[in-house]
Amino acid sequence: MKPVPTSTPDTREWFDRIDAGELTVPRCTACASFFLYPRSSCPRCGARSVELVPAAGDGVLLSFVVNHRAPAGFEAPYALGVVRLAEGPHLTALIRTDRPESLEVDAAVRVAFEERGERRVVCFEVAE
Ligand SMILES: [Zn+2]
Protein backbone atom coordinates (compact mmCIF):
# COMPACT_ATOMS: atom_id res chain seq x y z
CA MET A 1 0.00 0.00 0.00
CA LYS A 2 1.13 3.54 -0.72
CA PRO A 3 2.24 5.50 2.34
CA VAL A 4 -0.20 7.75 4.17
CA PRO A 5 0.66 10.99 5.93
CA THR A 6 1.16 11.15 9.67
CA SER A 7 -0.17 14.28 11.33
CA THR A 8 1.61 16.36 13.93
CA PRO A 9 -0.11 18.93 16.16
CA ASP A 10 0.89 21.62 13.62
CA THR A 11 -0.40 19.69 10.58
CA ARG A 12 -3.43 17.83 11.98
CA GLU A 13 -6.11 20.30 10.86
CA TRP A 14 -4.51 20.67 7.39
CA PHE A 15 -4.50 16.90 6.86
CA ASP A 16 -7.98 16.49 8.38
CA ARG A 17 -9.35 18.99 5.86
CA ILE A 18 -7.61 17.11 3.04
CA ASP A 19 -9.33 13.95 4.33
CA ALA A 20 -12.59 15.91 3.97
CA GLY A 21 -11.69 16.77 0.35
CA GLU A 22 -10.53 20.34 0.89
CA LEU A 23 -7.07 21.74 0.17
CA THR A 24 -6.23 24.73 2.33
CA VAL A 25 -3.19 27.00 2.47
CA PRO A 26 -1.89 28.38 5.78
CA ARG A 27 -1.92 32.19 5.91
CA CYS A 28 -0.45 34.49 8.53
CA THR A 29 -3.10 36.77 9.98
CA ALA A 30 -0.43 39.41 10.81
CA CYS A 31 1.37 39.84 7.46
CA ALA A 32 -1.03 37.93 5.13
CA SER A 33 1.74 35.66 3.78
CA PHE A 34 0.72 32.25 2.48
CA PHE A 35 3.12 29.41 3.20
CA LEU A 36 3.57 25.66 3.15
CA TYR A 37 4.31 23.35 4.92
CA PRO A 38 1.73 23.95 7.65
CA ARG A 39 3.21 25.21 10.92
CA SER A 40 2.12 27.17 13.95
CA SER A 41 4.12 30.33 13.24
CA CYS A 42 4.69 32.45 10.14
CA PRO A 43 8.06 31.77 8.45
CA ARG A 44 8.15 35.41 7.24
CA CYS A 45 7.33 37.50 10.33
CA GLY A 46 7.27 34.95 13.13
CA ALA A 47 3.70 35.70 14.25
CA ARG A 48 2.00 32.76 15.92
CA SER A 49 -1.36 33.54 14.37
CA VAL A 50 -2.13 31.31 11.40
CA GLU A 51 -5.37 30.50 9.62
CA LEU A 52 -6.13 27.87 6.98
CA VAL A 53 -7.63 29.43 3.86
CA PRO A 54 -9.41 27.29 1.24
CA ALA A 55 -7.15 27.03 -1.82
CA ALA A 56 -8.40 27.97 -5.26
CA GLY A 57 -7.15 24.56 -6.36
CA ASP A 58 -5.31 25.84 -9.42
CA GLY A 59 -1.58 25.65 -9.93
CA VAL A 60 1.30 25.54 -12.38
CA LEU A 61 3.62 22.57 -12.81
CA LEU A 62 7.11 23.93 -12.08
CA SER A 63 9.05 20.68 -12.41
CA PHE A 64 8.45 16.96 -12.48
CA VAL A 65 10.04 13.55 -12.77
CA VAL A 66 8.55 10.42 -14.33
CA ASN A 67 9.48 7.41 -12.25
CA HIS A 68 9.78 4.16 -14.21
CA ARG A 69 10.77 2.02 -11.21
CA ALA A 70 7.90 2.00 -8.79
CA PRO A 71 8.33 1.48 -5.05
CA ALA A 72 5.88 -0.83 -3.26
CA GLY A 73 2.28 0.24 -3.79
CA PHE A 74 2.99 2.42 -6.82
CA GLU A 75 2.52 1.51 -10.46
CA ALA A 76 5.13 2.68 -12.96
CA PRO A 77 5.35 4.92 -14.76
CA TYR A 78 4.07 7.70 -12.53
CA ALA A 79 4.87 11.38 -12.24
CA LEU A 80 5.87 13.37 -9.20
CA GLY A 81 5.85 17.15 -9.56
CA VAL A 82 6.38 20.47 -7.85
CA VAL A 83 3.30 22.67 -8.22
CA ARG A 84 3.10 26.39 -7.52
CA LEU A 85 -0.36 27.00 -6.11
CA ALA A 86 -2.34 30.06 -7.18
CA GLU A 87 -1.76 31.38 -3.63
CA GLY A 88 2.03 31.14 -4.15
CA PRO A 89 3.39 28.29 -2.03
CA HIS A 90 4.80 25.19 -3.69
CA LEU A 91 3.61 21.65 -3.07
CA THR A 92 5.25 18.39 -4.12
CA ALA A 93 2.66 15.81 -5.14
CA LEU A 94 1.74 13.05 -7.56
CA ILE A 95 0.67 14.30 -10.97
CA ARG A 96 -2.13 11.96 -12.01
CA THR A 97 -2.12 11.24 -15.73
CA ASP A 98 -2.45 8.29 -18.09
CA ARG A 99 0.31 9.79 -20.26
CA PRO A 100 3.19 11.01 -18.07
CA GLU A 101 5.39 11.30 -21.18
CA SER A 102 3.16 14.16 -22.36
CA LEU A 103 3.58 16.33 -19.24
CA GLU A 104 5.14 19.74 -19.76
CA VAL A 105 6.65 22.29 -17.40
CA ASP A 106 4.33 25.31 -16.99
CA ALA A 107 1.23 23.16 -17.55
CA ALA A 108 -1.84 24.35 -15.70
CA VAL A 109 -2.88 21.79 -13.10
CA ARG A 110 -5.85 21.36 -10.83
CA VAL A 111 -5.98 19.79 -7.39
CA ALA A 112 -7.45 16.31 -6.99
CA PHE A 113 -7.40 13.79 -4.19
CA GLU A 114 -6.33 10.17 -4.00
CA GLU A 115 -7.99 7.78 -1.57
CA ARG A 116 -5.58 5.81 0.58
CA GLY A 117 -7.47 3.72 3.06
CA GLU A 118 -9.07 6.07 5.55
CA ARG A 119 -6.96 9.01 4.42
CA ARG A 120 -6.78 11.17 1.31
CA VAL A 121 -3.68 12.71 -0.18
CA VAL A 122 -3.38 15.71 -2.47
CA CYS A 123 -2.46 15.08 -6.09
CA PHE A 124 -2.87 17.13 -9.25
CA GLU A 125 -4.27 16.61 -12.73
CA VAL A 126 -3.48 18.57 -15.86
CA ALA A 127 -6.25 21.15 -16.31
CA GLU A 128 -8.33 20.87 -19.48
ZN1 LIG B 1 3.54 36.73 8.96
PDB file of C-alpha atoms and ligand atoms in Angstrom:
ATOM      1  CA  MET A   1       0.000   0.000   0.000  1.00  0.00           C
ATOM      2  CA  LYS A   2       1.133   3.542  -0.716  1.00  0.00           C
ATOM      3  CA  PRO A   3       2.244   5.505   2.345  1.00  0.00           C
ATOM      4  CA  VAL A   4      -0.200   7.747   4.172  1.00  0.00           C
ATOM      5  CA  PRO A   5       0.662  10.993   5.935  1.00  0.00           C
ATOM      6  CA  THR A   6       1.164  11.150   9.672  1.00  0.00           C
ATOM      7  CA  SER A   7      -0.175  14.284  11.327  1.00  0.00           C
ATOM      8  CA  THR A   8       1.607  16.356  13.930  1.00  0.00           C
ATOM      9  CA  PRO A   9      -0.106  18.927  16.163  1.00  0.00           C
ATOM     10  CA  ASP A  10       0.892  21.618  13.618  1.00  0.00           C
ATOM     11  CA  THR A  11      -0.401  19.692  10.583  1.00  0.00           C
ATOM     12  CA  ARG A  12      -3.425  17.834  11.982  1.00  0.00           C
ATOM     13  CA  GLU A  13      -6.111  20.297  10.857  1.00  0.00           C
ATOM     14  CA  TRP A  14      -4.513  20.668   7.394  1.00  0.00           C
ATOM     15  CA  PHE A  15      -4.503  16.897   6.856  1.00  0.00           C
ATOM     16  CA  ASP A  16      -7.980  16.491   8.376  1.00  0.00           C
ATOM     17  CA  ARG A  17      -9.354  18.991   5.857  1.00  0.00           C
ATOM     18  CA  ILE A  18      -7.612  17.106   3.037  1.00  0.00           C
ATOM     19  CA  ASP A  19      -9.333  13.954   4.332  1.00  0.00           C
ATOM     20  CA  ALA A  20     -12.588  15.909   3.966  1.00  0.00           C
ATOM     21  CA  GLY A  21     -11.693  16.774   0.348  1.00  0.00           C
ATOM     22  CA  GLU A  22     -10.527  20.340   0.887  1.00  0.00           C
ATOM     23  CA  LEU A  23      -7.067  21.740   0.173  1.00  0.00           C
ATOM     24  CA  THR A  24      -6.227  24.732   2.326  1.00  0.00           C
ATOM     25  CA  VAL A  25      -3.189  27.001   2.469  1.00  0.00           C
ATOM     26  CA  PRO A  26      -1.889  28.383   5.780  1.00  0.00           C
ATOM     27  CA  ARG A  27      -1.916  32.186   5.912  1.00  0.00           C
ATOM     28  CA  CYS A  28      -0.449  34.485   8.526  1.00  0.00           C
ATOM     29  CA  THR A  29      -3.100  36.774   9.976  1.00  0.00           C
ATOM     30  CA  ALA A  30      -0.435  39.409  10.808  1.00  0.00           C
ATOM     31  CA  CYS A  31       1.371  39.843   7.458  1.00  0.00           C
ATOM     32  CA  ALA A  32      -1.032  37.932   5.133  1.00  0.00           C
ATOM     33  CA  SER A  33       1.737  35.665   3.776  1.00  0.00           C
ATOM     34  CA  PHE A  34       0.722  32.253   2.475  1.00  0.00           C
ATOM     35  CA  PHE A  35       3.115  29.412   3.196  1.00  0.00           C
ATOM     36  CA  LEU A  36       3.568  25.663   3.148  1.00  0.00           C
ATOM     37  CA  TYR A  37       4.312  23.351   4.922  1.00  0.00           C
ATOM     38  CA  PRO A  38       1.733  23.949   7.654  1.00  0.00           C
ATOM     39  CA  ARG A  39       3.207  25.210  10.920  1.00  0.00           C
ATOM     40  CA  SER A  40       2.123  27.175  13.948  1.00  0.00           C
ATOM     41  CA  SER A  41       4.120  30.332  13.238  1.00  0.00           C
ATOM     42  CA  CYS A  42       4.689  32.452  10.142  1.00  0.00           C
ATOM     43  CA  PRO A  43       8.060  31.771   8.449  1.00  0.00           C
ATOM     44  CA  ARG A  44       8.147  35.405   7.243  1.00  0.00           C
ATOM     45  CA  CYS A  45       7.328  37.498  10.325  1.00  0.00           C
ATOM     46  CA  GLY A  46       7.268  34.948  13.134  1.00  0.00           C
ATOM     47  CA  ALA A  47       3.701  35.701  14.247  1.00  0.00           C
ATOM     48  CA  ARG A  48       2.002  32.762  15.915  1.00  0.00           C
ATOM     49  CA  SER A  49      -1.363  33.535  14.367  1.00  0.00           C
ATOM     50  CA  VAL A  50      -2.125  31.313  11.400  1.00  0.00           C
ATOM     51  CA  GLU A  51      -5.374  30.495   9.617  1.00  0.00           C
ATOM     52  CA  LEU A  52      -6.132  27.868   6.977  1.00  0.00           C
ATOM     53  CA  VAL A  53      -7.631  29.431   3.855  1.00  0.00           C
ATOM     54  CA  PRO A  54      -9.413  27.290   1.238  1.00  0.00           C
ATOM     55  CA  ALA A  55      -7.149  27.029  -1.818  1.00  0.00           C
ATOM     56  CA  ALA A  56      -8.396  27.973  -5.260  1.00  0.00           C
ATOM     57  CA  GLY A  57      -7.150  24.560  -6.362  1.00  0.00           C
ATOM     58  CA  ASP A  58      -5.306  25.838  -9.424  1.00  0.00           C
ATOM     59  CA  GLY A  59      -1.577  25.654  -9.928  1.00  0.00           C
ATOM     60  CA  VAL A  60       1.298  25.535 -12.379  1.00  0.00           C
ATOM     61  CA  LEU A  61       3.615  22.572 -12.808  1.00  0.00           C
ATOM     62  CA  LEU A  62       7.111  23.932 -12.081  1.00  0.00           C
ATOM     63  CA  SER A  63       9.046  20.685 -12.410  1.00  0.00           C
ATOM     64  CA  PHE A  64       8.445  16.965 -12.477  1.00  0.00           C
ATOM     65  CA  VAL A  65      10.036  13.548 -12.774  1.00  0.00           C
ATOM     66  CA  VAL A  66       8.549  10.419 -14.326  1.00  0.00           C
ATOM     67  CA  ASN A  67       9.485   7.405 -12.249  1.00  0.00           C
ATOM     68  CA  HIS A  68       9.779   4.156 -14.205  1.00  0.00           C
ATOM     69  CA  ARG A  69      10.774   2.022 -11.210  1.00  0.00           C
ATOM     70  CA  ALA A  70       7.903   2.001  -8.786  1.00  0.00           C
ATOM     71  CA  PRO A  71       8.327   1.479  -5.052  1.00  0.00           C
ATOM     72  CA  ALA A  72       5.879  -0.831  -3.263  1.00  0.00           C
ATOM     73  CA  GLY A  73       2.281   0.236  -3.794  1.00  0.00           C
ATOM     74  CA  PHE A  74       2.990   2.420  -6.816  1.00  0.00           C
ATOM     75  CA  GLU A  75       2.517   1.513 -10.456  1.00  0.00           C
ATOM     76  CA  ALA A  76       5.129   2.679 -12.962  1.00  0.00           C
ATOM     77  CA  PRO A  77       5.346   4.922 -14.763  1.00  0.00           C
ATOM     78  CA  TYR A  78       4.073   7.703 -12.529  1.00  0.00           C
ATOM     79  CA  ALA A  79       4.866  11.385 -12.244  1.00  0.00           C
ATOM     80  CA  LEU A  80       5.872  13.373  -9.201  1.00  0.00           C
ATOM     81  CA  GLY A  81       5.849  17.146  -9.563  1.00  0.00           C
ATOM     82  CA  VAL A  82       6.375  20.466  -7.848  1.00  0.00           C
ATOM     83  CA  VAL A  83       3.303  22.671  -8.219  1.00  0.00           C
ATOM     84  CA  ARG A  84       3.100  26.394  -7.524  1.00  0.00           C
ATOM     85  CA  LEU A  85      -0.361  26.999  -6.112  1.00  0.00           C
ATOM     86  CA  ALA A  86      -2.343  30.063  -7.176  1.00  0.00           C
ATOM     87  CA  GLU A  87      -1.755  31.382  -3.629  1.00  0.00           C
ATOM     88  CA  GLY A  88       2.027  31.138  -4.154  1.00  0.00           C
ATOM     89  CA  PRO A  89       3.392  28.287  -2.034  1.00  0.00           C
ATOM     90  CA  HIS A  90       4.803  25.185  -3.692  1.00  0.00           C
ATOM     91  CA  LEU A  91       3.608  21.653  -3.068  1.00  0.00           C
ATOM     92  CA  THR A  92       5.251  18.389  -4.123  1.00  0.00           C
ATOM     93  CA  ALA A  93       2.663  15.810  -5.140  1.00  0.00           C
ATOM     94  CA  LEU A  94       1.743  13.050  -7.561  1.00  0.00           C
ATOM     95  CA  ILE A  95       0.668  14.300 -10.967  1.00  0.00           C
ATOM     96  CA  ARG A  96      -2.133  11.961 -12.010  1.00  0.00           C
ATOM     97  CA  THR A  97      -2.122  11.243 -15.734  1.00  0.00           C
ATOM     98  CA  ASP A  98      -2.450   8.292 -18.091  1.00  0.00           C
ATOM     99  CA  ARG A  99       0.307   9.788 -20.261  1.00  0.00           C
ATOM    100  CA  PRO A 100       3.186  11.008 -18.069  1.00  0.00           C
ATOM    101  CA  GLU A 101       5.390  11.298 -21.176  1.00  0.00           C
ATOM    102  CA  SER A 102       3.159  14.157 -22.355  1.00  0.00           C
ATOM    103  CA  LEU A 103       3.580  16.327 -19.243  1.00  0.00           C
ATOM    104  CA  GLU A 104       5.144  19.739 -19.759  1.00  0.00           C
ATOM    105  CA  VAL A 105       6.646  22.290 -17.404  1.00  0.00           C
ATOM    106  CA  ASP A 106       4.325  25.309 -16.989  1.00  0.00           C
ATOM    107  CA  ALA A 107       1.230  23.159 -17.554  1.00  0.00           C
ATOM    108  CA  ALA A 108      -1.844  24.350 -15.696  1.00  0.00           C
ATOM    109  CA  VAL A 109      -2.877  21.792 -13.102  1.00  0.00           C
ATOM    110  CA  ARG A 110      -5.852  21.356 -10.829  1.00  0.00           C
ATOM    111  CA  VAL A 111      -5.980  19.794  -7.385  1.00  0.00           C
ATOM    112  CA  ALA A 112      -7.447  16.307  -6.988  1.00  0.00           C
ATOM    113  CA  PHE A 113      -7.403  13.789  -4.193  1.00  0.00           C
ATOM    114  CA  GLU A 114      -6.328  10.173  -4.004  1.00  0.00           C
ATOM    115  CA  GLU A 115      -7.988   7.779  -1.572  1.00  0.00           C
ATOM    116  CA  ARG A 116      -5.577   5.810   0.580  1.00  0.00           C
ATOM    117  CA  GLY A 117      -7.475   3.718   3.064  1.00  0.00           C
ATOM    118  CA  GLU A 118      -9.073   6.073   5.550  1.00  0.00           C
ATOM    119  CA  ARG A 119      -6.962   9.015   4.419  1.00  0.00           C
ATOM    120  CA  ARG A 120      -6.780  11.171   1.311  1.00  0.00           C
ATOM    121  CA  VAL A 121      -3.680  12.714  -0.182  1.00  0.00           C
ATOM    122  CA  VAL A 122      -3.379  15.707  -2.471  1.00  0.00           C
ATOM    123  CA  CYS A 123      -2.455  15.082  -6.092  1.00  0.00           C
ATOM    124  CA  PHE A 124      -2.865  17.130  -9.246  1.00  0.00           C
ATOM    125  CA  GLU A 125      -4.273  16.611 -12.732  1.00  0.00           C
ATOM    126  CA  VAL A 126      -3.477  18.573 -15.865  1.00  0.00           C
ATOM    127  CA  ALA A 127      -6.253  21.151 -16.305  1.00  0.00           C
ATOM    128  CA  GLU A 128      -8.335  20.874 -19.478  1.00  0.00           C
TER     129      GLU A 128
HETATM  130 ZN    ZN B   1       3.544  36.733   8.964  1.00  0.00          ZN
END
